[in-house]
């Protein structure tokens, strides 16, 4: 499957942001902590959500799709404690399932999780975390087995801030025995959203969304859902659409989003000359006169999101002057620049974490292959900016996290087709 894009057209209109992949997947995994069914709403229709459902049903969770964006998950019992290898290897967030599975069933077996190939993406924080709850870990050829008859609360410090690490250990602690303190935790908005739902359903979590989270475990007592979980708007999708509109000099309104979750991007865009107006759940972009260059670095929330780094680099190819982009969160997340340079960008790799983007440059349509989900969308943006026709291969990577992005962009006037 590939996208064929004919670029150079301005876009116009309104586009609605869907539910966040990184919120939905965690709520799906959390269903294992419940004795009652869990209702999830505003679910994005993306490949990663389907893969997570496949993992859950494979271990015995009943999954029932309800309407267009609803899902009901019931983990009445757990049939298996081994995650399906083929699926887990395709999905980084599969590891998030291991925490609830361990605390629910006393055992979790899983392969090294897949997903975007960004550096090695180690899982040491998860393993060290579970050990400190008292779990035993066995590492075999290509799999991990985590076992614990009972998990006791702990005081654990993350050496490096980890989003899924925080969520996974927070869910493990929710049903463990006694008090857990997690330190140097991630603050991404998906985390307090998950904690709020768990608390509403009988968990005791304080400080989610701050660097220290305290959890009083229920001692194995399962949670009982109180109301539905509503997936929060995808701040990465919203941010990418803002960057796209700015790069194309287009008048576009991005709706159903939370501008508070995008404050660093919004202020950066304003600094480079993009006129923006924000409302409670929308951001409108007007045509910039000229775009100025800027230096920026990615940071954990509330800093500039690493997931917007590649789209932002594409935008900077259209700005006047040199922009330094410093990727501080992941190794190997600048692996898309060669393809962009083949499209006519002038980007120089300074060291493994920093690039210098010289602008403005006229981009030309080319055949490119998406290396991962976020760079994949950056290529869509580059192709829409470029003159001529681009072919973007490996669309599965983009479908993993962005719902029917081709159809939705077409409604704004983009010339993009999906071809088998
Ligand atoms: C999550 C998001 C992803 C986003 C990232 C950073 C999900 C499903 N994915 O990924 O979209 O790009 O946060 O905002 O929510 N690290 C270790 N050891 C570990 C775990 C992580 O060294 O055990 C390192 C990573 O290699 C990376 C850094 O910590 O350098 C941050 O990664 P992390 O926050 O864990 O990313 P994910 O949770 O996988």
PDB file of N, CA and C and ligand atoms in Angstrom, residues 21-22 25-26 92-93 118 121-126 160-165 167 188 235 306-307 329-331 333 374, ligand 1:
ATOM      1  N   UNK A  21      -3.880   7.943  20.178  1.00  0.00           N
ATOM      2  CA  UNK A  21      -3.348   6.574  20.209  1.00  0.00           C
ATOM      3  C   UNK A  21      -2.737   6.282  21.577  1.00  0.00           C
ATOM      4  N   UNK A  22      -1.936   7.227  22.069  1.00  0.00           N
ATOM      5  CA  UNK A  22      -1.182   6.955  23.291  1.00  0.00           C
ATOM      6  C   UNK A  22      -2.029   7.019  24.557  1.00  0.00           C
ATOM      7  N   UNK A  25      -4.463   3.147  23.892  1.00  0.00           N
ATOM      8  CA  UNK A  25      -3.780   1.862  24.111  1.00  0.00           C
ATOM      9  C   UNK A  25      -3.643   1.545  25.602  1.00  0.00           C
ATOM     10  N   UNK A  26      -3.429   2.582  26.407  1.00  0.00           N
ATOM     11  CA  UNK A  26      -3.231   2.363  27.842  1.00  0.00           C
ATOM     12  C   UNK A  26      -4.559   1.999  28.508  1.00  0.00           C
ATOM     13  N   UNK A  92       4.914  -1.426  20.130  1.00  0.00           N
ATOM     14  CA  UNK A  92       5.699  -1.029  21.305  1.00  0.00           C
ATOM     15  C   UNK A  92       4.845  -1.078  22.574  1.00  0.00           C
ATOM     16  N   UNK A  93       3.614  -0.620  22.461  1.00  0.00           N
ATOM     17  CA  UNK A  93       2.771  -0.512  23.649  1.00  0.00           C
ATOM     18  C   UNK A  93       2.354  -1.880  24.186  1.00  0.00           C
ATOM     19  N   UNK A 118      13.215   3.090  16.798  1.00  0.00           N
ATOM     20  CA  UNK A 118      13.913   4.326  17.171  1.00  0.00           C
ATOM     21  C   UNK A 118      14.990   3.870  18.139  1.00  0.00           C
ATOM     22  N   UNK A 121      15.374   1.189  21.797  1.00  0.00           N
ATOM     23  CA  UNK A 121      14.199   1.262  22.668  1.00  0.00           C
ATOM     24  C   UNK A 121      14.263   0.206  23.757  1.00  0.00           C
ATOM     25  N   UNK A 122      15.150   0.426  24.720  1.00  0.00           N
ATOM     26  CA  UNK A 122      15.329  -0.548  25.789  1.00  0.00           C
ATOM     27  C   UNK A 122      14.118  -0.634  26.714  1.00  0.00           C
ATOM     28  N   UNK A 123      14.071  -1.713  27.520  1.00  0.00           N
ATOM     29  CA  UNK A 123      12.962  -1.860  28.471  1.00  0.00           C
ATOM     30  C   UNK A 123      13.496  -2.046  29.898  1.00  0.00           C
ATOM     31  N   UNK A 124      14.737  -1.603  30.123  1.00  0.00           N
ATOM     32  CA  UNK A 124      15.357  -1.783  31.445  1.00  0.00           C
ATOM     33  C   UNK A 124      14.527  -1.163  32.578  1.00  0.00           C
ATOM     34  N   UNK A 125      13.898  -0.027  32.321  1.00  0.00           N
ATOM     35  CA  UNK A 125      13.135   0.639  33.390  1.00  0.00           C
ATOM     36  C   UNK A 125      11.968  -0.242  33.844  1.00  0.00           C
ATOM     37  N   UNK A 126      11.337  -0.918  32.890  1.00  0.00           N
ATOM     38  CA  UNK A 126      10.203  -1.799  33.215  1.00  0.00           C
ATOM     39  C   UNK A 126      10.709  -2.975  34.071  1.00  0.00           C
ATOM     40  N   UNK A 160      15.662   7.404  33.723  1.00  0.00           N
ATOM     41  CA  UNK A 160      15.301   8.248  32.591  1.00  0.00           C
ATOM     42  C   UNK A 160      13.776   8.334  32.567  1.00  0.00           C
ATOM     43  N   UNK A 161      13.252   9.490  32.280  1.00  0.00           N
ATOM     44  CA  UNK A 161      11.792   9.645  32.274  1.00  0.00           C
ATOM     45  C   UNK A 161      11.207   8.787  31.146  1.00  0.00           C
ATOM     46  N   UNK A 162      10.224   7.962  31.479  1.00  0.00           N
ATOM     47  CA  UNK A 162       9.610   7.098  30.459  1.00  0.00           C
ATOM     48  C   UNK A 162       8.092   7.166  30.564  1.00  0.00           C
ATOM     49  N   UNK A 163       7.442   7.414  29.436  1.00  0.00           N
ATOM     50  CA  UNK A 163       5.981   7.560  29.420  1.00  0.00           C
ATOM     51  C   UNK A 163       5.317   6.203  29.684  1.00  0.00           C
ATOM     52  N   UNK A 164       5.609   5.224  28.828  1.00  0.00           N
ATOM     53  CA  UNK A 164       4.971   3.908  29.022  1.00  0.00           C
ATOM     54  C   UNK A 164       5.482   3.247  30.302  1.00  0.00           C
ATOM     55  N   UNK A 165       6.733   3.545  30.679  1.00  0.00           N
ATOM     56  CA  UNK A 165       7.265   3.007  31.939  1.00  0.00           C
ATOM     57  C   UNK A 165       6.428   3.506  33.110  1.00  0.00           C
ATOM     58  N   UNK A 167       3.338   4.637  33.061  1.00  0.00           N
ATOM     59  CA  UNK A 167       1.967   4.097  33.016  1.00  0.00           C
ATOM     60  C   UNK A 167       1.934   2.635  33.463  1.00  0.00           C
ATOM     61  N   UNK A 188       3.194  13.460  30.784  1.00  0.00           N
ATOM     62  CA  UNK A 188       2.341  13.581  29.597  1.00  0.00           C
ATOM     63  C   UNK A 188       0.866  13.514  29.985  1.00  0.00           C
ATOM     64  N   UNK A 235      -2.825  14.943  20.801  1.00  0.00           N
ATOM     65  CA  UNK A 235      -2.067  16.210  20.684  1.00  0.00           C
ATOM     66  C   UNK A 235      -1.005  16.104  19.590  1.00  0.00           C
ATOM     67  N   UNK A 306       8.894  15.029  21.119  1.00  0.00           N
ATOM     68  CA  UNK A 306       9.760  14.334  20.160  1.00  0.00           C
ATOM     69  C   UNK A 306       8.951  13.823  18.960  1.00  0.00           C
ATOM     70  N   UNK A 307       7.672  13.496  19.191  1.00  0.00           N
ATOM     71  CA  UNK A 307       6.840  12.981  18.095  1.00  0.00           C
ATOM     72  C   UNK A 307       6.528  14.054  17.049  1.00  0.00           C
ATOM     73  N   UNK A 329      15.330  13.230  23.298  1.00  0.00           N
ATOM     74  CA  UNK A 329      14.603  12.135  23.955  1.00  0.00           C
ATOM     75  C   UNK A 329      15.039  10.756  23.443  1.00  0.00           C
ATOM     76  N   UNK A 330      15.118  10.598  22.124  1.00  0.00           N
ATOM     77  CA  UNK A 330      15.457   9.282  21.544  1.00  0.00           C
ATOM     78  C   UNK A 330      16.771   9.328  20.781  1.00  0.00           C
ATOM     79  N   UNK A 331      17.434   8.176  20.725  1.00  0.00           N
ATOM     80  CA  UNK A 331      18.544   7.987  19.788  1.00  0.00           C
ATOM     81  C   UNK A 331      17.916   7.558  18.460  1.00  0.00           C
ATOM     82  N   UNK A 333      16.461   9.064  16.013  1.00  0.00           N
ATOM     83  CA  UNK A 333      15.194   9.604  15.539  1.00  0.00           C
ATOM     84  C   UNK A 333      15.383  10.687  14.477  1.00  0.00           C
ATOM     85  N   UNK A 374       5.890   8.499  13.006  1.00  0.00           N
ATOM     86  CA  UNK A 374       5.935   9.964  13.043  1.00  0.00           C
ATOM     87  C   UNK A 374       6.665  10.540  11.827  1.00  0.00           C
TER      88      UNK A 374
HETATM   89  C1  LIG B   1       5.940   7.040  24.425  1.00  0.00           C
HETATM   90  C2  LIG B   1       5.014   7.243  23.258  1.00  0.00           C
HETATM   91  C3  LIG B   1       5.779   7.744  22.047  1.00  0.00           C
HETATM   92  C4  LIG B   1       6.624   8.963  22.399  1.00  0.00           C
HETATM   93  C5  LIG B   1       7.447   8.731  23.647  1.00  0.00           C
HETATM   94  C6  LIG B   1       8.149   9.978  24.141  1.00  0.00           C
HETATM   95  C7  LIG B   1       3.352   5.517  23.670  1.00  0.00           C
HETATM   96  C8  LIG B   1       2.755   4.232  23.216  1.00  0.00           C
HETATM   97  N1  LIG B   1       4.375   5.970  22.955  1.00  0.00           N
HETATM   98  O1  LIG B   1       6.882   6.036  24.035  1.00  0.00           O
HETATM   99  O2  LIG B   1       4.825   8.099  21.040  1.00  0.00           O
HETATM  100  O3  LIG B   1       7.524   9.212  21.334  1.00  0.00           O
HETATM  101  O4  LIG B   1       6.619   8.260  24.717  1.00  0.00           O
HETATM  102  O5  LIG B   1       7.241  11.007  24.310  1.00  0.00           O
HETATM  103  O6  LIG B   1       2.877   6.152  24.599  1.00  0.00           O
HETATM  104  N2  LIG B   1      14.015   4.367  27.820  1.00  0.00           N
HETATM  105  C9  LIG B   1      15.007   3.625  28.415  1.00  0.00           C
HETATM  106  N3  LIG B   1      14.644   2.493  29.104  1.00  0.00           N
HETATM  107  C10 LIG B   1      13.355   2.095  29.199  1.00  0.00           C
HETATM  108  C11 LIG B   1      12.340   2.876  28.603  1.00  0.00           C
HETATM  109  C12 LIG B   1      12.708   4.013  27.912  1.00  0.00           C
HETATM  110  O7  LIG B   1      16.193   3.955  28.343  1.00  0.00           O
HETATM  111  O8  LIG B   1      13.108   1.061  29.827  1.00  0.00           O
HETATM  112  C13 LIG B   1      14.401   5.582  27.058  1.00  0.00           C
HETATM  113  C14 LIG B   1      13.997   5.518  25.591  1.00  0.00           C
HETATM  114  O9  LIG B   1      14.945   4.808  24.820  1.00  0.00           O
HETATM  115  C15 LIG B   1      13.954   6.990  25.248  1.00  0.00           C
HETATM  116  C16 LIG B   1      13.419   7.625  26.542  1.00  0.00           C
HETATM  117  O10 LIG B   1      13.655   6.667  27.569  1.00  0.00           O
HETATM  118  O11 LIG B   1      15.249   7.470  24.992  1.00  0.00           O
HETATM  119  C17 LIG B   1      11.959   7.990  26.527  1.00  0.00           C
HETATM  120  O12 LIG B   1      11.217   6.889  26.077  1.00  0.00           O
HETATM  121  P1  LIG B   1       9.749   6.578  26.619  1.00  0.00           P
HETATM  122  O13 LIG B   1       9.170   7.763  27.295  1.00  0.00           O
HETATM  123  O14 LIG B   1       9.802   5.298  27.388  1.00  0.00           O
HETATM  124  O15 LIG B   1       8.971   6.308  25.270  1.00  0.00           O
HETATM  125  P2  LIG B   1       7.767   5.319  25.126  1.00  0.00           P
HETATM  126  O16 LIG B   1       7.021   5.290  26.418  1.00  0.00           O
HETATM  127  O17 LIG B   1       8.202   4.043  24.514  1.00  0.00           O
END
